[in-house]
CSV table of C-alpha atoms and ligand atoms in Angstrom, one decimal:
chain,number,residue,atom,x,y,z
A,1,MET,CA,6.1,-208.0,91.2
A,2,GLU,CA,5.2,-206.4,94.5
A,3,LYS,CA,2.7,-209.2,95.2
A,4,LYS,CA,5.2,-211.9,94.4
A,5,LEU,CA,7.9,-210.3,96.6
A,6,GLU,CA,5.3,-210.1,99.4
A,7,GLU,CA,4.5,-213.8,99.0
A,8,LEU,CA,8.2,-214.7,99.1
A,9,LYS,CA,8.7,-212.7,102.2
A,10,ASN,CA,5.7,-214.4,103.9
A,11,ARG,CA,7.1,-217.8,103.1
A,12,LEU,CA,10.5,-216.7,104.4
A,13,PHE,CA,9.0,-215.4,107.7
A,14,GLU,CA,7.4,-218.8,108.3
A,15,VAL,CA,10.7,-220.6,107.7
A,16,ASN,CA,12.5,-218.2,109.9
A,17,ASP,CA,10.0,-218.7,112.7
A,18,LEU,CA,10.6,-222.5,112.6
A,19,ASN,CA,14.3,-222.0,112.6
A,20,MET,CA,14.0,-219.6,115.6
A,21,ILE,CA,11.9,-222.2,117.4
A,22,GLY,CA,14.7,-224.6,116.8
A,23,ALA,CA,17.2,-222.1,118.2
A,24,VAL,CA,15.1,-221.7,121.4
A,25,LEU,CA,15.1,-225.5,121.9
A,26,ASN,CA,18.8,-225.6,121.3
A,27,TRP,CA,19.5,-222.7,123.7
A,28,ASP,CA,17.4,-224.4,126.4
A,29,GLN,CA,19.2,-227.8,125.8
A,30,SER,CA,22.5,-226.1,126.3
A,31,THR,CA,21.5,-224.1,129.4
A,32,TYR,CA,18.6,-225.3,131.6
A,33,MET,CA,17.2,-228.6,130.2
A,34,PRO,CA,17.5,-231.6,132.6
A,35,PRO,CA,19.3,-234.7,131.1
A,36,GLY,CA,16.0,-236.5,130.9
A,37,GLY,CA,14.8,-234.2,128.1
A,38,ALA,CA,17.6,-235.2,125.7
A,39,ALA,CA,15.9,-237.9,123.6
A,40,ALA,CA,12.7,-236.0,123.1
A,41,ARG,CA,14.6,-232.7,122.5
A,42,GLY,CA,16.6,-234.2,119.7
A,43,ARG,CA,13.4,-235.3,118.0
A,44,GLN,CA,11.7,-231.9,118.6
A,45,MET,CA,14.6,-230.1,117.0
A,46,ALA,CA,14.7,-232.5,114.1
A,47,THR,CA,11.0,-231.9,113.6
A,48,ALA,CA,11.3,-228.1,113.5
A,49,GLY,CA,14.3,-228.4,111.2
A,50,ARG,CA,12.6,-230.8,108.9
A,51,ILE,CA,9.4,-228.6,108.5
A,52,ALA,CA,11.6,-225.5,108.0
A,53,HIS,CA,13.5,-227.3,105.4
A,54,GLU,CA,10.4,-228.6,103.6
A,55,LYS,CA,8.8,-225.1,103.6
A,56,PHE,CA,12.0,-223.4,102.3
A,57,THR,CA,12.7,-225.9,99.6
A,58,ASP,CA,9.1,-226.0,98.4
A,59,ALA,CA,9.0,-225.7,94.6
A,60,ALA,CA,6.8,-222.7,95.0
A,61,VAL,CA,9.8,-220.8,96.5
A,62,GLY,CA,11.9,-221.7,93.4
A,63,LYS,CA,9.1,-220.5,91.2
A,64,LEU,CA,8.8,-217.2,93.0
A,65,LEU,CA,12.6,-216.7,92.7
A,66,ASP,CA,12.4,-217.4,89.0
A,67,ASP,CA,9.5,-214.9,88.6
A,68,LEU,CA,11.4,-212.3,90.5
A,69,GLN,CA,14.6,-212.6,88.6
A,70,SER,CA,13.8,-209.8,86.1
A,71,TYR,CA,12.9,-207.5,88.9
A,72,GLU,CA,16.1,-208.3,90.7
A,73,GLU,CA,18.1,-207.6,87.5
A,74,SER,CA,16.4,-204.2,87.2
A,75,LEU,CA,17.7,-203.1,90.6
A,76,PRO,CA,21.1,-201.9,91.7
A,77,TYR,CA,23.2,-204.7,93.3
A,78,ASP,CA,23.0,-203.2,96.8
A,79,HIS,CA,19.3,-202.6,96.7
A,80,ASP,CA,17.6,-204.4,99.7
A,81,ASP,CA,15.1,-206.3,97.5
A,82,ALA,CA,17.9,-207.4,95.1
A,83,ALA,CA,19.9,-208.6,98.0
A,84,LEU,CA,17.0,-210.5,99.5
A,85,ILE,CA,16.2,-212.3,96.2
A,86,ARG,CA,19.9,-213.0,95.6
A,87,VAL,CA,20.7,-214.4,99.1
A,88,THR,CA,17.5,-216.4,99.2
A,89,ARG,CA,18.3,-217.9,95.8
A,90,ARG,CA,21.8,-218.9,97.0
A,91,ASN,CA,20.4,-220.5,100.1
A,92,TYR,CA,17.6,-222.2,98.2
A,93,GLU,CA,20.1,-223.7,95.7
A,94,GLN,CA,22.3,-224.8,98.6
A,95,LEU,CA,19.4,-226.5,100.5
A,96,THR,CA,17.4,-228.0,97.6
A,97,LYS,CA,20.4,-230.2,96.9
A,98,VAL,CA,20.3,-231.8,100.3
A,99,PRO,CA,17.3,-234.2,100.6
A,100,GLY,CA,15.0,-233.3,103.6
A,101,GLU,CA,15.2,-236.9,104.9
A,102,LEU,CA,19.0,-236.8,105.0
A,103,LEU,CA,19.0,-233.5,106.8
A,104,ALA,CA,16.5,-234.6,109.4
A,105,THR,CA,18.3,-237.8,110.1
A,106,PHE,CA,21.6,-235.9,110.5
A,107,LEU,CA,20.0,-233.3,112.8
A,108,ALA,CA,18.6,-236.0,115.1
A,109,HIS,CA,22.0,-237.8,115.1
A,110,SER,CA,23.7,-234.5,115.9
A,111,ALA,CA,21.5,-233.8,118.9
A,112,GLU,CA,22.2,-237.3,120.3
A,113,THR,CA,25.9,-237.0,119.7
A,114,TYR,CA,26.0,-233.7,121.6
A,115,GLN,CA,24.5,-235.3,124.6
A,116,ILE,CA,26.9,-238.2,124.5
A,117,TRP,CA,29.9,-235.9,124.1
A,118,ALA,CA,28.7,-233.7,127.0
A,119,LYS,CA,29.1,-236.8,129.2
A,120,ALA,CA,32.1,-238.3,127.5
A,121,ARG,CA,34.3,-235.3,127.7
A,122,PRO,CA,34.5,-235.0,131.6
A,123,GLU,CA,34.8,-238.8,131.7
A,124,ASN,CA,37.7,-238.8,129.2
A,125,ASP,CA,35.9,-241.4,127.2
A,126,PHE,CA,36.5,-241.0,123.5
A,127,THR,CA,35.3,-244.5,122.8
A,128,ALA,CA,31.8,-243.6,124.1
A,129,VAL,CA,31.4,-241.1,121.3
A,130,SER,CA,33.6,-242.5,118.5
A,131,THR,CA,30.9,-244.6,116.7
A,132,HIS,CA,28.7,-241.5,116.6
A,133,LEU,CA,31.7,-239.5,115.3
A,134,GLU,CA,32.2,-242.0,112.5
A,135,LYS,CA,28.6,-241.6,111.5
A,136,THR,CA,29.1,-237.8,111.6
A,137,VAL,CA,32.0,-238.1,109.1
A,138,ASP,CA,29.8,-240.3,106.9
A,139,TYR,CA,26.9,-237.8,107.0
A,140,SER,CA,29.3,-235.0,106.3
A,141,ARG,CA,30.6,-236.8,103.2
A,142,GLN,CA,27.0,-237.6,102.1
A,143,ILE,CA,26.0,-233.9,102.5
A,144,ALA,CA,29.2,-232.7,100.6
A,145,ASN,CA,28.4,-235.2,97.8
A,146,CYS,CA,25.0,-233.5,97.3
A,147,PHE,CA,27.2,-230.8,95.6
A,148,PRO,CA,29.2,-232.6,92.9
A,149,GLY,CA,31.8,-230.7,91.0
A,150,TYR,CA,33.9,-229.6,94.0
A,151,ASP,CA,37.7,-229.5,93.9
A,152,HIS,CA,37.9,-230.8,97.5
A,153,ILE,CA,35.2,-232.7,99.4
A,154,ALA,CA,35.4,-230.1,102.2
A,155,ASP,CA,34.6,-227.2,99.8
A,156,PRO,CA,30.8,-227.5,99.9
A,157,LEU,CA,31.0,-227.7,103.7
A,158,ILE,CA,33.2,-224.7,103.9
A,159,ASP,CA,30.7,-222.8,101.7
A,160,PHE,CA,28.0,-223.4,104.3
A,161,SER,CA,29.9,-221.1,106.7
A,162,ASP,CA,32.4,-219.1,104.6
A,163,LEU,CA,31.0,-218.9,101.2
A,164,GLY,CA,33.6,-218.6,98.4
A,165,MET,CA,36.5,-220.0,100.4
A,166,LYS,CA,38.0,-223.3,99.2
A,167,ALA,CA,40.1,-225.9,101.0
A,168,GLU,CA,43.0,-225.0,98.7
A,169,SER,CA,42.8,-221.2,99.2
A,170,VAL,CA,42.5,-221.6,103.0
A,171,ARG,CA,45.5,-223.9,103.0
A,172,THR,CA,47.5,-221.2,101.1
A,173,LEU,CA,46.4,-218.4,103.4
A,174,PHE,CA,47.2,-220.5,106.4
A,175,ALA,CA,50.6,-221.5,105.1
A,176,GLU,CA,51.5,-217.8,104.6
A,177,LEU,CA,50.3,-217.0,108.1
A,178,ARG,CA,52.2,-219.9,109.6
A,179,GLU,CA,55.3,-218.5,108.1
A,180,ALA,CA,54.9,-215.3,110.1
A,181,LEU,CA,53.5,-216.9,113.3
A,182,VAL,CA,55.9,-219.6,114.0
A,183,PRO,CA,59.0,-217.4,114.4
A,184,LEU,CA,57.0,-214.9,116.5
A,185,ALA,CA,55.7,-217.7,118.8
A,186,GLN,CA,59.2,-219.1,119.0
A,187,ALA,CA,60.8,-215.8,119.9
A,188,ILE,CA,58.2,-215.2,122.6
A,189,THR,CA,58.1,-218.7,124.1
A,190,ALA,CA,61.9,-218.7,124.3
A,191,GLN,CA,61.6,-216.0,126.9
A,192,GLU,CA,60.4,-216.4,130.5
A,193,LEU,CA,56.7,-217.0,130.8
A,194,ALA,CA,54.5,-214.1,131.9
A,195,ASP,CA,53.3,-214.5,135.5
A,196,ASP,CA,49.5,-214.8,135.4
A,197,SER,CA,49.0,-216.1,138.9
A,198,CYS,CA,47.0,-213.0,139.7
A,199,LEU,CA,44.2,-214.4,137.5
A,200,LYS,CA,44.2,-217.8,139.2
A,201,GLN,CA,43.1,-216.7,142.6
A,202,THR,CA,39.5,-217.2,143.9
A,203,TYR,CA,37.0,-214.9,142.2
A,204,PRO,CA,33.3,-215.3,143.3
A,205,GLU,CA,31.0,-216.1,140.4
A,206,ASN,CA,28.5,-213.3,140.8
A,207,GLU,CA,31.0,-210.5,140.9
A,208,GLN,CA,32.7,-211.9,137.9
A,209,LEU,CA,29.5,-212.0,135.9
A,210,ALA,CA,28.6,-208.5,137.0
A,211,PHE,CA,31.9,-207.1,136.0
A,212,GLY,CA,31.7,-208.6,132.5
A,213,GLN,CA,28.2,-207.4,132.0
A,214,GLN,CA,29.1,-203.9,132.9
A,215,ILE,CA,31.8,-203.9,130.2
A,216,ILE,CA,29.6,-205.3,127.5
A,217,LYS,CA,26.9,-202.8,128.4
A,218,ALA,CA,29.5,-200.0,127.7
A,219,TYR,CA,30.4,-201.8,124.4
A,220,GLY,CA,26.8,-201.3,123.4
A,221,TYR,CA,25.3,-204.7,124.0
A,222,ASP,CA,21.6,-204.1,124.6
A,223,PHE,CA,20.2,-206.1,127.6
A,224,GLU,CA,16.7,-205.1,126.6
A,225,ARG,CA,17.3,-207.2,123.5
A,226,GLY,CA,19.4,-210.0,125.0
A,227,ARG,CA,20.5,-211.8,128.2
A,228,GLN,CA,23.4,-213.9,129.5
A,229,ASP,CA,23.2,-217.4,130.9
A,230,LYS,CA,25.7,-220.2,131.8
A,231,THR,CA,26.6,-223.2,129.7
A,232,HIS,CA,29.4,-225.7,129.1
A,233,HIS,CA,30.7,-224.2,125.9
A,234,PRO,CA,30.0,-220.4,125.5
A,235,PHE,CA,28.0,-219.4,122.4
A,236,MET,CA,25.7,-216.7,121.0
A,237,THR,CA,22.3,-217.4,119.7
A,238,LYS,CA,19.4,-215.3,118.3
A,239,PHE,CA,15.6,-215.8,118.3
A,240,SER,CA,15.0,-212.5,116.5
A,241,LEU,CA,16.8,-209.2,116.1
A,242,GLY,CA,15.1,-208.2,119.3
A,243,ASP,CA,16.4,-211.2,121.3
A,244,VAL,CA,20.1,-211.9,120.8
A,245,ARG,CA,21.5,-214.0,123.7
A,246,ILE,CA,24.9,-214.9,124.9
A,247,THR,CA,26.2,-217.7,127.3
A,248,THR,CA,29.4,-218.1,129.3
A,249,ARG,CA,31.0,-220.4,131.7
A,250,VAL,CA,32.6,-219.3,135.0
A,251,LYS,CA,35.6,-220.6,136.7
A,252,GLU,CA,36.0,-219.3,140.2
A,253,ASN,CA,39.8,-220.0,140.1
A,254,ASP,CA,40.3,-218.3,136.7
A,255,LEU,CA,39.3,-214.7,136.1
A,256,SER,CA,40.0,-214.8,132.4
A,257,GLU,CA,37.5,-217.6,131.5
A,258,ALA,CA,34.2,-215.8,132.0
A,259,LEU,CA,35.5,-212.3,131.4
A,260,PHE,CA,37.0,-212.9,127.9
A,261,SER,CA,34.3,-215.4,126.8
A,262,THR,CA,31.8,-212.7,127.7
A,263,LEU,CA,33.6,-210.0,125.7
A,264,HIS,CA,33.9,-212.5,122.8
A,265,GLU,CA,30.3,-213.6,122.7
A,266,ALA,CA,29.2,-210.0,123.1
A,267,GLY,CA,31.1,-209.2,120.0
A,268,HIS,CA,29.1,-211.8,118.1
A,269,ALA,CA,25.9,-210.4,119.6
A,270,LEU,CA,26.7,-206.7,118.8
A,271,TYR,CA,26.9,-207.8,115.1
A,272,GLU,CA,23.5,-209.5,115.2
A,273,GLN,CA,21.9,-206.7,117.3
A,274,GLY,CA,23.2,-204.2,114.8
A,275,ILE,CA,21.6,-205.7,111.7
A,276,ASN,CA,19.1,-203.5,109.9
A,277,MET,CA,15.7,-204.1,111.6
A,278,ALA,CA,14.0,-204.0,108.1
A,279,TYR,CA,15.6,-207.4,107.4
A,280,GLU,CA,13.9,-209.1,110.4
A,281,GLY,CA,12.6,-212.6,109.6
A,282,THR,CA,14.5,-212.9,106.2
A,283,PRO,CA,17.7,-214.6,105.2
A,284,LEU,CA,19.4,-211.1,105.3
A,285,ALA,CA,19.0,-210.9,109.1
A,286,ASN,CA,22.1,-212.9,109.8
A,287,GLY,CA,25.8,-212.3,110.0
A,288,THR,CA,27.2,-212.9,106.6
A,289,SER,CA,29.8,-215.6,107.3
A,290,SER,CA,31.5,-217.4,110.2
A,291,GLY,CA,34.7,-215.5,109.4
A,292,VAL,CA,33.1,-212.1,109.5
A,293,HIS,CA,31.3,-213.1,112.7
A,294,GLU,CA,34.5,-214.2,114.3
A,295,SER,CA,36.1,-211.0,113.2
A,296,GLN,CA,33.7,-209.1,115.4
A,297,SER,CA,34.0,-211.4,118.5
A,298,ARG,CA,37.8,-211.2,118.2
A,299,LEU,CA,37.8,-207.5,117.7
A,300,TRP,CA,35.9,-206.8,120.9
A,301,GLU,CA,37.7,-209.5,122.8
A,302,ASN,CA,41.3,-208.8,121.7
A,303,GLN,CA,41.9,-205.6,119.8
A,304,VAL,CA,39.8,-203.8,122.3
A,305,GLY,CA,39.5,-206.0,125.4
A,306,ARG,CA,43.1,-207.0,125.7
A,307,SER,CA,44.6,-203.6,124.9
A,308,ARG,CA,46.6,-201.6,127.3
A,309,THR,CA,44.4,-198.5,126.8
A,310,PHE,CA,41.3,-200.5,127.7
A,311,TRP,CA,42.8,-201.7,130.9
A,312,GLN,CA,44.2,-198.2,131.8
A,313,HIS,CA,40.5,-197.4,132.2
A,314,TYR,CA,39.0,-200.6,133.5
A,315,TYR,CA,41.8,-202.0,135.7
A,316,PRO,CA,41.1,-199.6,138.7
A,317,GLN,CA,37.5,-200.7,138.5
A,318,LEU,CA,38.4,-204.3,138.5
A,319,GLN,CA,40.7,-203.7,141.5
A,320,ALA,CA,37.8,-202.1,143.3
A,321,ALA,CA,35.6,-205.1,142.5
A,322,PHE,CA,38.3,-207.5,143.8
A,323,PRO,CA,40.4,-205.6,146.2
A,324,ALA,CA,41.7,-208.6,148.1
A,325,GLN,CA,42.9,-210.3,144.9
A,326,LEU,CA,44.1,-207.4,142.9
A,327,GLY,CA,44.7,-204.5,145.2
A,328,ALA,CA,48.5,-205.1,145.3
A,329,VAL,CA,48.8,-206.2,141.6
A,330,SER,CA,50.1,-203.5,139.2
A,331,LEU,CA,48.4,-202.7,135.9
A,332,ASP,CA,51.5,-203.8,134.0
A,333,THR,CA,51.5,-207.2,135.7
A,334,PHE,CA,47.8,-207.6,135.0
A,335,TYR,CA,48.2,-206.5,131.3
A,336,ARG,CA,51.0,-209.0,130.8
A,337,ALA,CA,48.9,-211.7,132.5
A,338,VAL,CA,45.9,-211.3,130.2
A,339,ASN,CA,48.3,-211.3,127.2
A,340,LYS,CA,50.4,-214.2,128.3
A,341,VAL,CA,51.8,-216.2,125.4
A,342,GLN,CA,52.5,-219.9,125.9
A,343,ARG,CA,52.3,-223.2,124.2
A,344,SER,CA,49.0,-224.6,125.5
A,345,LEU,CA,46.5,-227.4,124.9
A,346,ILE,CA,43.1,-225.7,124.8
A,347,ARG,CA,42.1,-223.7,121.8
A,348,THR,CA,39.6,-221.5,123.6
A,349,ASP,CA,42.2,-220.5,126.2
A,350,ALA,CA,45.0,-219.9,123.7
A,351,ASP,CA,46.6,-216.5,123.3
A,352,GLU,CA,46.5,-214.4,120.2
A,353,VAL,CA,49.9,-215.6,118.9
A,354,THR,CA,49.4,-219.4,119.2
A,355,TYR,CA,45.6,-219.5,118.7
A,356,ASN,CA,45.8,-220.0,114.9
A,357,LEU,CA,48.1,-223.0,115.3
A,358,HIS,CA,45.3,-224.7,117.2
A,359,VAL,CA,42.9,-223.9,114.3
A,360,MET,CA,45.3,-225.2,111.6
A,361,ILE,CA,45.6,-228.6,113.4
A,362,ARG,CA,41.8,-229.0,113.4
A,363,PHE,CA,41.4,-227.8,109.8
A,364,ASP,CA,44.0,-230.3,108.6
A,365,LEU,CA,42.5,-233.2,110.6
A,366,GLU,CA,39.0,-232.6,109.4
A,367,LEU,CA,40.2,-232.5,105.8
A,368,ALA,CA,42.0,-235.8,106.4
A,369,LEU,CA,38.9,-237.4,108.0
A,370,LEU,CA,36.8,-236.3,105.0
A,371,GLU,CA,39.4,-237.4,102.5
A,372,GLY,CA,39.4,-240.8,104.2
A,373,SER,CA,43.2,-240.6,104.8
A,374,LEU,CA,42.5,-240.6,108.6
A,375,SER,CA,40.1,-242.9,110.4
A,376,VAL,CA,38.2,-241.9,113.6
A,377,LYS,CA,39.9,-244.6,115.6
A,378,ASP,CA,43.3,-243.0,114.8
A,379,LEU,CA,42.1,-239.5,115.5
A,380,PRO,CA,43.1,-239.2,119.2
A,381,GLU,CA,46.7,-240.3,118.5
A,382,MET,CA,47.0,-238.1,115.4
A,383,TRP,CA,45.7,-235.2,117.5
A,384,HIS,CA,48.4,-235.8,120.1
A,385,GLY,CA,51.0,-236.1,117.4
A,386,ARG,CA,50.1,-232.8,115.8
A,387,TYR,CA,50.2,-231.0,119.2
A,388,GLN,CA,53.6,-232.5,119.9
A,389,SER,CA,55.0,-231.3,116.5
A,390,ASP,CA,53.2,-227.9,116.2
A,391,LEU,CA,53.0,-226.8,119.8
A,392,GLY,CA,55.6,-228.9,121.5
A,393,LEU,CA,53.3,-230.6,124.0
A,394,ARG,CA,50.9,-233.5,124.5
A,395,ALA,CA,47.6,-233.5,126.4
A,396,PRO,CA,47.5,-236.0,129.3
A,397,ASP,CA,44.1,-237.3,128.1
A,398,ASP,CA,41.4,-237.0,125.4
A,399,SER,CA,39.3,-234.6,127.4
A,400,ASP,CA,41.8,-231.9,126.7
A,401,GLY,CA,42.7,-233.5,123.4
A,402,VAL,CA,40.3,-234.5,120.7
A,403,LEU,CA,37.2,-234.1,122.9
A,404,GLN,CA,37.8,-230.5,123.8
A,405,ASP,CA,35.7,-228.7,121.1
A,406,VAL,CA,32.0,-229.2,120.6
A,407,HIS,CA,32.1,-228.7,116.8
A,408,TRP,CA,32.5,-232.2,115.6
A,409,TYR,CA,30.1,-233.5,118.2
A,410,GLY,CA,27.3,-231.0,117.5
A,411,GLY,CA,27.5,-230.5,113.8
A,412,LEU,CA,29.3,-231.5,110.6
A,413,VAL,CA,33.0,-232.5,110.3
A,414,GLY,CA,34.3,-229.9,107.9
A,415,GLY,CA,34.0,-226.2,107.5
A,416,ALA,CA,33.7,-225.4,111.2
A,417,PHE,CA,37.2,-224.2,112.1
A,418,GLN,CA,38.7,-222.1,109.3
A,419,GLY,CA,36.3,-219.3,110.2
A,420,TYR,CA,38.2,-218.6,113.4
A,421,THR,CA,41.4,-217.8,111.7
A,422,LEU,CA,39.8,-216.0,108.8
A,423,GLY,CA,38.0,-214.0,111.6
A,424,ASN,CA,41.3,-213.1,113.3
A,425,ILE,CA,42.7,-211.9,110.0
A,426,MET,CA,39.6,-209.8,109.3
A,427,SER,CA,39.4,-208.4,112.8
A,428,ALA,CA,42.7,-206.7,112.2
A,429,LEU,CA,41.7,-205.6,108.7
A,430,PHE,CA,38.5,-204.0,110.0
A,431,TYR,CA,40.0,-202.5,113.1
A,432,GLU,CA,42.8,-200.8,111.1
A,433,GLN,CA,40.1,-199.3,108.8
A,434,ALA,CA,38.2,-198.0,111.8
A,435,LEU,CA,41.3,-196.4,113.2
A,436,THR,CA,42.1,-194.8,109.9
A,437,ALA,CA,38.6,-193.3,109.7
A,438,HIS,CA,38.6,-192.3,113.4
A,439,PRO,CA,42.1,-191.9,114.9
A,440,GLU,CA,40.4,-190.8,118.2
A,441,ILE,CA,39.2,-194.3,118.9
A,442,PRO,CA,42.1,-195.5,121.1
A,443,ALA,CA,41.8,-192.3,123.3
A,444,GLU,CA,38.1,-193.0,123.7
A,445,ILE,CA,38.7,-196.6,124.7
A,446,GLY,CA,41.0,-195.2,127.3
A,447,GLN,CA,38.0,-193.4,128.7
A,448,GLY,CA,35.7,-196.4,128.6
A,449,GLN,CA,33.9,-194.9,125.6
A,450,PHE,CA,33.1,-197.2,122.6
A,451,ASN,CA,30.5,-195.3,120.7
A,452,THR,CA,32.6,-194.1,117.8
A,453,LEU,CA,34.0,-197.6,117.2
A,454,HIS,CA,30.6,-199.3,117.7
A,455,THR,CA,28.9,-196.8,115.3
A,456,TRP,CA,31.6,-197.3,112.6
A,457,LEU,CA,31.2,-201.1,112.8
A,458,GLN,CA,27.4,-200.7,112.9
A,459,ASN,CA,27.4,-198.6,109.7
A,460,SER,CA,30.2,-200.4,107.8
A,461,ILE,CA,29.4,-204.0,108.7
A,462,TYR,CA,26.6,-204.9,111.1
A,463,THR,CA,23.7,-203.1,109.4
A,464,HIS,CA,24.2,-205.0,106.1
A,465,GLY,CA,23.5,-208.4,107.6
A,466,SER,CA,24.0,-211.0,104.8
A,467,LYS,CA,23.6,-208.4,102.0
A,468,PHE,CA,27.2,-208.7,101.0
A,469,THR,CA,29.5,-211.8,101.1
A,470,ALA,CA,32.6,-211.7,103.2
A,471,ASN,CA,34.8,-211.0,100.2
A,472,GLU,CA,32.5,-208.2,99.0
A,473,LEU,CA,32.4,-206.7,102.5
A,474,VAL,CA,36.2,-206.7,102.8
A,475,GLU,CA,36.4,-205.1,99.3
A,476,ARG,CA,33.8,-202.4,100.3
A,477,VAL,CA,35.4,-201.6,103.6
A,478,THR,CA,39.1,-201.8,102.7
A,479,GLY,CA,39.1,-201.2,99.0
A,480,ALA,CA,41.2,-204.4,98.5
A,481,PRO,CA,40.9,-208.2,98.7
A,482,LEU,CA,41.6,-210.1,102.0
A,483,THR,CA,45.1,-209.9,103.1
A,484,ILE,CA,47.0,-211.0,106.3
A,485,ALA,CA,49.2,-207.9,106.4
A,486,PRO,CA,47.3,-205.9,109.0
A,487,TYR,CA,46.9,-208.9,111.2
A,488,ILE,CA,50.6,-209.6,111.2
A,489,ARG,CA,51.3,-205.9,111.7
A,490,TYR,CA,49.0,-205.9,114.7
A,491,LEU,CA,50.6,-209.0,116.3
A,492,GLN,CA,54.1,-207.9,115.7
A,493,THR,CA,53.5,-204.4,117.1
A,494,LYS,CA,51.6,-205.5,120.2
A,495,PHE,CA,53.7,-208.5,121.2
A,496,GLY,CA,56.9,-206.8,120.0
A,497,GLU,CA,56.3,-204.1,122.5
A,498,LEU,CA,55.3,-206.6,125.2
A,499,TYR,CA,58.2,-208.9,124.8
A,500,LYS,CA,60.7,-206.3,123.6
A,501,LEU,CA,61.4,-208.2,120.3
B,1,ZN,ZN1,33.3,-216.9,118.3
């Protein structure tokens, strides 16, 4: 058994290396690569992806998994070896169903689409990318159809990022959430808008980056095992557990852009940096789902980084870094500014109250695209229509409409958005548990100390990597299934106080 497990691990290390090579190529493409590299880069990433796929789906891996089944069954569920075999088998079954040829063609298409989108968005040219998007919808359907027996065609695609969630269960959860969110958003937006002009002054780039980096260092982000670079659309990526990188974008006329995207991506990175080093190179060395991943970015960005106690500590330092801009602005004004609630057009800039409404629009539209009830050519107008009805405004163009998010232009259509809202729900769930275990956490945050919170998250969530599914993790940490109650409680308490509701 030991020999077979060793052989399985060696095969998994090779697959992991190829995937990490692909990640380096992707990071480079999104940060420093000149435009001339695009065509070859798409091919190179496809090659790495194809070889990784071939190696992972090799029948010999299936045979090893079969041979190891009795060993797995002899172990407790949470034993590392049992988890490794279980998670590998799950991934194996998922990937053996998608033909290598289809996957490689899709990856090459996807890299090309990304390049076209990166140019089409600033030029407000949806037509330039629409044929590619049509093909993406088609590929997404083909890939979903490799998993017959689903209730909804989006279900297999949702499983890729949030295993166990279904289009129908997400719809139900979202409907429940919408019922609580809409009145809250209405009560707030009926009031006078918070004044956030203090954030819209000129803030030099280097000072902005330095301030954000100082905070995430205090959070526990390890720069010996990571770095930060600039990109169009901020993301976190990992080349090994010892190299977990983040990216951001800076706007000199908007302090919140780089600052909160830095706190957000650092939250993702803290999760990956916190995974048990013994899992390095195996399928366990990843965050377990996109929802759980997002719960960590949101927790550090919002629950911590937009709280009053946090800014009681950091605001004087921010004022010292930008005395001309903030010297005369009170903490209260600043706190209200970074928590401004308004109907807005851009998901990534949206406040905590309206954010999920943006996600629900995208989730519904991608289900409609996959079902075939919506065509790509009608998508921009449908987008505008939903923003009109759900958020009460219309984007002046497609750049801030249907072209605003990278997801559909750099991956599948389907399964990419529900994780954001699941993450918001779980962020409150986990944070409430951390506070129950350690009521001193808010006081520590008020001192710029994050060690107790970071350690609790590390031990309760990060260290496990993919050992437990999102639902199992929620059960382990909270003793109950996923519920929206703590999230609603959090929003109503925080914004009730801010807006005197
Ligand atoms: Zn995120």
